[in-house]
Coordinates of C-alpha atoms and ligand atoms in Angstrom, one line a residue:
X1 CA -258.5 125.4 60.3
X2 CA -259.0 126.5 56.7
X3 CA -258.1 123.9 53.9
X4 CA -257.5 127.0 51.2
X5 CA -256.7 130.5 51.5
X6 CA -256.5 133.0 48.5
X7 CA -254.0 135.6 48.8
X8 CA -255.2 139.0 47.5
X9 CA -251.9 140.4 46.8
X10 CA -248.7 140.7 45.2
X11 CA -244.9 140.7 45.5
X12 CA -243.0 139.9 48.8
X13 CA -245.8 139.6 51.3
X14 CA -247.8 137.3 48.8
X15 CA -245.0 134.6 49.1
X16 CA -244.8 135.8 52.5
X17 CA -248.5 134.5 53.5
X18 CA -247.9 131.6 51.2
X19 CA -244.8 130.3 53.4
X20 CA -247.0 130.4 56.2
X21 CA -250.0 128.5 54.8
X22 CA -247.3 125.8 53.5
X23 CA -246.3 125.6 57.3
X24 CA -249.7 125.1 58.5
X25 CA -250.6 122.8 55.7
X26 CA -253.0 124.9 54.0
X27 CA -253.4 125.1 50.2
X28 CA -252.8 128.7 48.7
X29 CA -254.4 130.2 45.8
X30 CA -252.5 133.2 44.3
X31 CA -254.4 136.0 42.1
X32 CA -252.3 137.9 39.4
X33 CA -252.8 140.5 36.9
X34 CA -251.7 139.9 33.1
X35 CA -248.4 142.0 33.9
X36 CA -247.5 139.5 37.0
X37 CA -248.1 136.2 35.2
X38 CA -244.1 135.5 35.9
X39 CA -244.0 136.8 39.0
X40 CA -242.9 134.4 41.9
X41 CA -245.9 134.3 44.0
X42 CA -247.6 132.9 40.9
X43 CA -244.9 130.1 41.1
X44 CA -245.2 129.6 44.5
X45 CA -248.7 129.0 45.4
X46 CA -250.4 125.8 44.8
X47 CA -252.7 127.5 42.2
X48 CA -253.0 130.5 40.5
X49 CA -255.6 132.2 38.7
X50 CA -255.5 135.8 36.7
X51 CA -258.1 138.1 37.6
X52 CA -257.6 141.2 35.1
X53 CA -255.1 143.5 33.2
X54 CA -252.1 145.2 34.8
X55 CA -253.8 148.2 36.3
X56 CA -254.8 147.7 40.2
X57 CA -258.0 149.1 39.7
X58 CA -259.3 146.3 37.2
X59 CA -257.3 143.4 39.1
X60 CA -255.9 143.8 42.9
X61 CA -258.2 146.0 43.6
X62 CA -261.3 144.4 42.1
X63 CA -263.7 142.9 44.3
X64 CA -265.7 140.9 41.7
X65 CA -262.9 139.7 40.4
X66 CA -261.6 138.5 43.7
X67 CA -264.7 136.8 44.6
X68 CA -264.7 135.2 41.6
X69 CA -261.4 133.8 42.1
X70 CA -262.4 132.3 45.8
X71 CA -265.5 130.9 44.1
X72 CA -263.5 129.1 41.4
X73 CA -260.8 127.8 43.4
X74 CA -262.9 127.0 46.6
X75 CA -261.2 129.3 48.7
X76 CA -262.7 129.9 52.2
X77 CA -260.3 132.7 53.6
X78 CA -258.7 135.5 52.0
X79 CA -255.5 137.2 53.4
X80 CA -255.2 141.1 51.9
X81 CA -251.4 140.9 53.0
X82 CA -251.0 145.1 53.1
X83 CA -251.9 147.9 50.9
X84 CA -254.7 147.1 47.9
X85 CA -257.7 146.2 49.9
X86 CA -255.8 145.1 53.4
X87 CA -258.0 148.2 54.9
X88 CA -261.1 148.0 53.0
X89 CA -264.3 147.5 55.3
X90 CA -266.4 147.1 52.2
X91 CA -264.5 144.2 50.9
X92 CA -264.1 142.5 54.4
X93 CA -268.1 143.2 54.7
X94 CA -268.7 141.7 51.0
X95 CA -266.5 138.6 52.0
X96 CA -268.4 138.4 55.1
X97 CA -271.5 138.3 53.1
X98 CA -270.3 135.6 50.8
X99 CA -269.5 133.3 53.6
X100 CA -265.7 134.0 52.7
X101 CA -263.5 134.5 56.0
X102 CA -261.2 137.8 55.9
X103 CA -258.2 137.2 57.4
X104 CA -258.2 140.4 59.4
X105 CA -260.6 142.2 61.9
X106 CA -264.2 142.9 61.4
X107 CA -265.5 145.1 59.1
X108 CA -266.9 147.0 61.8
X109 CA -263.1 147.4 63.3
X110 CA -261.6 148.1 59.8
X111 CA -264.0 150.8 59.2
X112 CA -263.5 152.4 62.9
X113 CA -259.9 153.0 62.4
X114 CA -259.9 153.6 58.7
X115 CA -261.3 157.4 59.5
X116 CA -258.9 158.9 61.6
X117 CA -261.0 160.7 63.6
X118 CA -263.4 157.6 64.9
X119 CA -260.3 156.1 65.7
X120 CA -258.5 158.6 68.0
X121 CA -262.3 159.3 69.9
X122 CA -262.3 155.8 70.3
X123 CA -258.7 155.4 71.3
X124 CA -259.3 158.2 74.0
X125 CA -261.8 156.7 75.4
X126 CA -259.9 153.3 75.9
X127 CA -257.3 155.0 77.4
X128 CA -254.5 155.3 75.3
X129 CA -252.9 158.6 75.0
X130 CA -253.8 161.2 71.5
X131 CA -252.1 164.2 69.9
X132 CA -253.6 167.1 71.6
X133 CA -256.0 168.7 69.0
X134 CA -259.6 169.1 67.7
X135 CA -262.1 166.5 68.2
X136 CA -264.1 166.2 64.8
X137 CA -263.5 167.4 60.9
X138 CA -263.1 170.9 59.9
X139 CA -265.0 172.1 57.3
X140 CA -263.8 175.7 56.4
X141 CA -260.6 177.5 56.4
X142 CA -262.0 179.9 58.6
X143 CA -263.1 177.0 61.2
X144 CA -259.0 175.9 60.4
X145 CA -257.8 179.2 61.3
X146 CA -259.9 179.2 64.8
X147 CA -259.1 175.5 65.5
X148 CA -255.4 176.1 65.0
X149 CA -255.6 179.0 67.2
X150 CA -257.0 177.0 69.7
X151 CA -254.5 174.1 69.4
X152 CA -251.6 176.7 69.1
X153 CA -248.9 176.2 66.3
X154 CA -247.3 174.3 64.9
X155 CA -250.6 172.0 64.1
X156 CA -250.6 169.5 61.1
X157 CA -253.8 169.4 59.3
X158 CA -254.5 165.3 58.4
X159 CA -257.2 163.6 56.3
X160 CA -259.5 161.6 58.1
X161 CA -259.2 158.5 55.4
X162 CA -255.4 159.5 54.9
X163 CA -252.4 156.9 54.4
X164 CA -249.1 156.5 52.8
X165 CA -248.2 160.1 54.0
X166 CA -250.3 161.7 51.9
X167 CA -252.9 164.3 52.8
X168 CA -251.1 165.9 55.4
X169 CA -249.9 169.8 55.8
X170 CA -248.2 171.2 58.5
X171 CA -248.5 174.8 59.7
X172 CA -246.0 176.8 61.8
X173 CA -248.0 180.2 62.0
X174 CA -251.5 181.7 61.6
X175 CA -250.4 182.8 57.7
X176 CA -249.8 179.1 56.8
X177 CA -253.2 177.3 58.1
X178 CA -255.2 178.7 54.9
X179 CA -252.7 177.0 52.3
X180 CA -252.3 173.8 54.6
X181 CA -255.9 173.4 55.0
X182 CA -256.5 173.8 51.2
X183 CA -253.8 171.7 50.0
X184 CA -254.5 169.1 52.5
X185 CA -258.1 168.8 51.6
X186 CA -257.4 168.7 47.8
X187 CA -254.8 166.1 48.0
X188 CA -256.9 164.0 50.4
X189 CA -259.5 164.4 47.6
X190 CA -257.6 163.1 45.1
X191 CA -256.0 160.7 46.7
X192 CA -258.9 159.0 49.0
X193 CA -262.1 160.4 47.3
X194 CA -262.6 162.0 50.8
X195 CA -261.4 165.5 51.6
X196 CA -262.7 165.6 55.2
X197 CA -259.7 167.1 57.4
X198 CA -258.9 167.3 61.0
X199 CA -256.3 169.4 62.8
X200 CA -253.8 168.3 66.0
X201 CA -250.8 169.6 67.3
X202 CA -247.6 169.2 65.3
X203 CA -245.3 167.6 67.6
X204 CA -241.8 168.3 66.4
X205 CA -239.0 166.2 65.9
X206 CA -240.5 162.9 67.2
X207 CA -239.7 159.6 66.7
X208 CA -242.5 157.2 65.5
X209 CA -243.0 154.4 67.6
X210 CA -245.9 151.9 66.9
X211 CA -247.0 148.9 69.1
X212 CA -248.0 145.8 67.6
X213 CA -250.9 143.8 68.8
X214 CA -253.0 140.5 68.7
X215 CA -256.2 140.1 69.5
X216 CA -258.4 136.7 69.5
X217 CA -261.5 138.3 68.7
X218 CA -262.9 137.0 72.0
X219 CA -261.7 140.0 74.3
X220 CA -258.0 138.6 74.9
X221 CA -255.3 140.2 73.5
X222 CA -251.4 140.7 74.0
X223 CA -248.7 142.9 72.6
X224 CA -245.9 142.2 71.1
X225 CA -243.7 145.5 72.3
X226 CA -242.8 148.3 69.9
X227 CA -241.0 149.1 66.4
X228 CA -239.4 152.3 65.9
X229 CA -239.8 153.8 62.1
X230 CA -238.4 157.3 62.7
X231 CA -236.5 157.1 59.7
X232 CA -238.6 158.7 57.0
X233 CA -239.2 160.1 53.7
X234 CA -242.5 162.1 53.0
X235 CA -244.1 160.2 55.8
X236 CA -243.1 157.1 54.6
X237 CA -240.8 154.7 56.7
X238 CA -237.9 153.0 55.1
X239 CA -235.9 151.5 58.0
X240 CA -237.6 149.7 61.2
X241 CA -236.1 148.4 64.5
X242 CA -237.2 146.5 67.3
X243 CA -236.8 147.4 70.2
X244 CA -237.1 151.0 69.9
X245 CA -233.9 152.7 71.0
X246 CA -235.4 155.3 73.0
X247 CA -238.1 153.0 75.1
X248 CA -237.2 151.3 78.5
X249 CA -238.7 148.1 79.6
X250 CA -241.1 150.4 82.0
X251 CA -242.3 152.4 79.0
X252 CA -242.5 149.3 76.8
X253 CA -244.8 147.7 79.7
X254 CA -246.7 150.8 80.1
X255 CA -247.7 152.0 76.6
X256 CA -248.1 147.8 75.6
X257 CA -250.2 147.0 78.1
X258 CA -252.5 150.2 77.3
X259 CA -252.6 149.0 73.8
X260 CA -253.5 145.5 74.7
X261 CA -256.0 146.1 76.9
X262 CA -257.7 148.7 74.2
X263 CA -257.5 146.0 71.7
X264 CA -259.3 143.6 73.9
X265 CA -262.0 145.9 75.1
X266 CA -263.1 146.5 71.6
X267 CA -262.7 142.5 70.9
X268 CA -260.1 143.1 68.0
X269 CA -259.3 140.1 65.9
X270 CA -255.8 139.7 64.3
X271 CA -253.1 141.6 63.9
X272 CA -252.7 145.6 64.1
X273 CA -250.8 148.3 64.9
X274 CA -251.1 151.3 67.3
X275 CA -249.2 154.1 65.9
X276 CA -247.7 157.0 67.9
X277 CA -245.3 159.7 67.7
X278 CA -243.2 159.6 71.0
X279 CA -241.4 163.1 72.0
X280 CA -239.9 163.8 75.6
X281 CA -240.8 160.4 77.0
X282 CA -244.3 160.6 76.0
X283 CA -246.7 159.3 73.6
X284 CA -249.1 160.7 71.5
X285 CA -251.6 157.8 69.1
X286 CA -251.7 159.1 65.7
X287 CA -253.7 155.9 63.8
X288 CA -254.3 152.4 63.8
X289 CA -253.4 150.2 61.1
X290 CA -255.7 147.0 60.8
X291 CA -253.2 144.8 59.0
X292 CA -250.2 142.9 58.9
X293 CA -247.3 145.8 58.3
X294 CA -244.9 146.0 55.9
X295 CA -242.1 146.0 59.2
X296 CA -243.8 142.9 61.1
X297 CA -240.4 140.6 60.5
X298 CA -238.5 142.5 62.8
X299 CA -241.2 142.0 65.6
X300 CA -240.7 138.5 64.3
X301 CA -236.9 138.3 64.9
X302 CA -237.2 139.8 68.7
X303 CA -239.8 137.9 69.8
X304 CA -239.8 134.6 68.3
X305 CA -243.5 134.5 66.6
X306 CA -245.0 133.9 63.4
X307 CA -247.4 137.0 63.0
X308 CA -248.8 135.8 60.0
X309 CA -249.4 132.2 61.3
X310 CA -251.3 133.9 64.5
X311 CA -253.4 136.2 62.0
X312 CA -254.5 132.9 59.9
X313 CA -254.8 130.8 63.2
X314 CA -257.1 133.6 64.8
X315 CA -259.2 133.7 61.7
X316 CA -259.8 130.1 61.9
X317 CA -261.4 130.6 65.5
X318 CA -258.1 129.2 67.1
X319 CA -256.8 130.7 70.5
X320 CA -253.9 132.9 70.5
X321 CA -250.5 130.3 70.5
X322 CA -249.1 132.3 73.4
X323 CA -249.9 134.6 76.1
X324 CA -248.7 137.7 77.4
X325 CA -246.4 136.1 79.8
X326 CA -244.5 133.9 77.0
X327 CA -243.1 136.6 75.0
X328 CA -240.1 138.2 75.8
X329 CA -237.2 140.3 73.9
X330 CA -234.7 138.6 72.6
X331 CA -231.7 141.0 70.9
X332 CA -232.3 143.5 68.4
X333 CA -233.7 143.4 64.5
X334 CA -233.5 146.1 61.9
X335 CA -235.3 145.9 58.4
X336 CA -234.4 148.3 55.5
X337 CA -236.9 148.5 52.5
X338 CA -235.2 147.9 49.5
X339 CA -237.2 150.1 46.3
X340 CA -236.3 150.0 42.5
X341 CA -235.7 153.6 42.5
X342 CA -232.8 156.0 41.3
X343 CA -231.2 158.5 43.7
X344 CA -231.1 161.5 44.4
X345 CA -234.7 161.9 43.4
X346 CA -235.9 158.3 44.1
X347 CA -237.8 158.1 40.8
X348 CA -239.3 154.7 39.8
X349 CA -237.0 152.4 38.0
X350 CA -239.0 149.3 37.0
X351 CA -236.8 147.0 34.5
X352 CA -235.2 143.8 34.3
X353 CA -233.1 142.5 36.8
X354 CA -229.9 141.0 35.3
X355 CA -228.0 139.3 38.3
X356 CA -229.4 138.8 42.0
X357 CA -227.6 137.1 44.6
X358 CA -229.2 137.6 48.1
X359 CA -227.5 137.6 51.5
X360 CA -227.2 134.8 54.0
X361 CA -226.0 133.6 57.1
X362 CA -227.6 133.7 60.8
X363 CA -229.6 136.5 61.8
X364 CA -230.2 137.6 57.9
X365 CA -233.3 137.3 56.3
X366 CA -234.3 138.4 52.9
X367 CA -238.3 138.7 51.9
X368 CA -237.9 139.4 47.9
X369 CA -240.1 138.3 44.7
X370 CA -237.1 138.9 43.0
X371 CA -235.1 136.4 41.0
X372 CA -232.5 136.6 37.7
X373 CA -234.2 137.3 34.7
X374 CA -237.1 139.2 36.5
X375 CA -239.0 141.8 34.9
X376 CA -240.2 144.4 37.9
X377 CA -243.3 145.7 36.0
X378 CA -244.2 149.5 36.2
X379 CA -247.5 149.3 37.3
X380 CA -247.2 149.1 41.3
X381 CA -245.4 149.6 44.5
X382 CA -241.6 150.3 43.8
X383 CA -240.5 148.1 46.8
X384 CA -238.9 144.7 46.0
X385 CA -237.5 143.6 48.9
X386 CA -236.9 143.7 52.7
X387 CA -233.7 142.6 54.6
X388 CA -234.0 142.1 58.1
X389 CA -231.3 141.2 60.3
X390 CA -231.3 140.1 64.0
X391 CA -228.5 140.1 66.6
X392 CA -228.0 140.1 70.1
X393 CA -227.8 144.1 70.5
X394 CA -228.2 147.0 68.2
X395 CA -224.7 147.6 67.4
X396 CA -224.3 144.0 66.2
X397 CA -227.5 144.4 64.3
X398 CA -226.0 147.5 62.6
X399 CA -222.8 145.6 61.6
X400 CA -225.1 142.5 60.6
X401 CA -227.0 144.8 58.1
X402 CA -223.7 146.3 56.9
X403 CA -222.4 143.1 55.7
X404 CA -226.0 141.7 54.4
X405 CA -225.9 144.7 51.8
X406 CA -222.3 144.4 50.7
X407 CA -223.5 140.9 49.9
X408 CA -226.7 141.8 48.3
X409 CA -226.6 142.1 44.4
X410 CA -229.0 143.2 42.7
X411 CA -228.0 144.4 38.9
X412 CA -229.7 145.8 35.9
X413 CA -231.8 148.2 37.8
X414 CA -231.0 151.5 40.1
X415 CA -232.4 150.6 43.5
X416 CA -231.8 151.9 47.2
X417 CA -229.2 149.6 48.4
X418 CA -226.3 152.1 48.3
X419 CA -228.3 154.7 50.3
X420 CA -228.7 152.1 53.3
X421 CA -224.9 151.8 52.7
X422 CA -224.0 155.0 53.3
X423 CA -226.6 155.1 56.4
X424 CA -225.5 152.7 58.6
X425 CA -221.8 154.2 58.7
X426 CA -223.5 157.6 59.8
X427 CA -223.0 158.5 63.1
X428 CA -226.5 159.7 64.2
X429 CA -228.0 156.2 62.7
X430 CA -225.2 154.3 65.0
X431 CA -226.2 156.2 67.9
X432 CA -230.2 155.7 67.3
X433 CA -230.4 159.5 67.7
X434 CA -232.5 160.2 65.1
X435 CA -236.4 161.7 64.7
X436 CA -238.8 161.6 61.5
X437 CA -237.3 164.7 60.0
X438 CA -234.0 163.3 60.3
X439 CA -233.5 161.4 57.0
X440 CA -235.2 164.4 55.0
X441 CA -232.3 166.7 56.4
X442 CA -229.6 164.5 55.9
X443 CA -230.6 164.0 52.0
X444 CA -230.9 167.6 51.4
X445 CA -227.2 168.0 52.8
X446 CA -226.1 165.3 50.8
X447 CA -227.5 165.5 47.2
X448 CA -227.8 169.2 47.3
Ligands
ADP501 P1 -250.6 157.9 57.1 O1 -251.6 157.1 57.3 O2 -250.3 158.9 55.8 O3 -249.1 156.9 57.5 P2 -249.7 159.1 59.9 O4 -250.9 159.7 61.0 O5 -249.6 157.3 60.6 O6 -250.0 159.1 58.1 O7 -248.6 159.7 60.1 C1 -247.3 159.6 59.1 C2 -245.9 160.3 59.9 O8 -246.4 161.7 59.5 C3 -246.0 159.8 61.0 O9 -244.9 159.0 61.2 C4 -244.9 161.4 61.5 O10 -243.7 161.3 61.2 C5 -246.0 162.3 60.9 N1 -247.1 162.5 62.1 C6 -248.4 162.5 61.8 N2 -249.0 163.2 62.8 C7 -248.2 164.0 63.3 C8 -247.9 164.7 64.2 N3 -249.3 164.9 65.1 N4 -247.1 165.6 64.7 C9 -246.1 165.0 64.0 N5 -245.6 164.3 63.0 C10 -246.4 163.6 62.7

């Protein structure tokens, strides 16, 4: 096992990793920008080091700053959390070259899955069902029109290097393909510095269902069932649950074992998520995330496992601490992401937290870096915490979520708790019958 790990992140996920390090008896090093000098992860880690000014490009995304911090503190491994450098193959490679362990898959696997065209090809070869489409990039508006006609409308134009719901445009008819193609391309260039796009069938009103896998890097892998993340705004998840309300044990076993076999087949190391759109009982692969996900706690709750601990163990060369037959689902878990945002337009609302009280009681977990008096900086993602509930069944989990949200107090800033308080009473949410377009439609009606 490592003796010291540096966490190249901030916010709730930095705290999450520090907690796992403490339980494993591993020293933890926090890094922070000058804007985060008073952040909770800085206080909670065994050591902390300032790595630059507020702008992420000069701090949390700076290879030299992070590698220097490893050298100065003697950290042997880096946990990247999610976001920032978590899916940066070059970063994983440079760490490797410096003899520092990247807590995640190999640079090769990060690169393979970071390019969505290569990821899709690889998954198809490994027996994972994919969205029908064109295998390869599309280089001109004319080619886009031809490919779209061949696939059949509606289609979705997607950035090869995409993430965070950006660089994606739907075309419902031939008239829309030109603008979908050029908008997706320019958005992709601005967001990812790579304007390569591809086209696939747009599956109408699907659910988003994703499978959690963990591989030991030596050809063994297990799956930890699925999460349903269909409540989305602008293709970004805001509520996640496990197990998926529309997934039967047979479906879980089938897709889960295919995903585990695919991960084992490439010798995948660490935690990963294989994402699908799900419609009419069929799964269609859309992408693989080669990192810890924001929503990992719902899986931890229903399987009674610690995914971060497992990531660290595998990176240290230890075997998986469970096999597939040890894993069974117990109950139902739901997570909501709390953002410092003002409704109805979800405008970021940084500022000082003047009062804070976290919900408690059996089956309630809140992962958050905020505290009373904390000044939420304007520089970073607006997510300020997650409330996760676990109960014997879905209805009880929703009741628990409702009570946890009522108990939660965050004063001084606007946030999205009132939105969830309203959503938990909605009949469609209660019955679990919603798809990825549901929330946008509901918001239109609610805030018109
Ligand atoms: P990102 O990497 O930006 O998160 P994804 O490929 O994971 O992009 O897709 C994000 C969301 O976009 C999905 O959860 C789904 O709602 C929608 N989406 C993506 N591809 C399709 C598709 N082929 N058909 C329908 N919806 C899709």
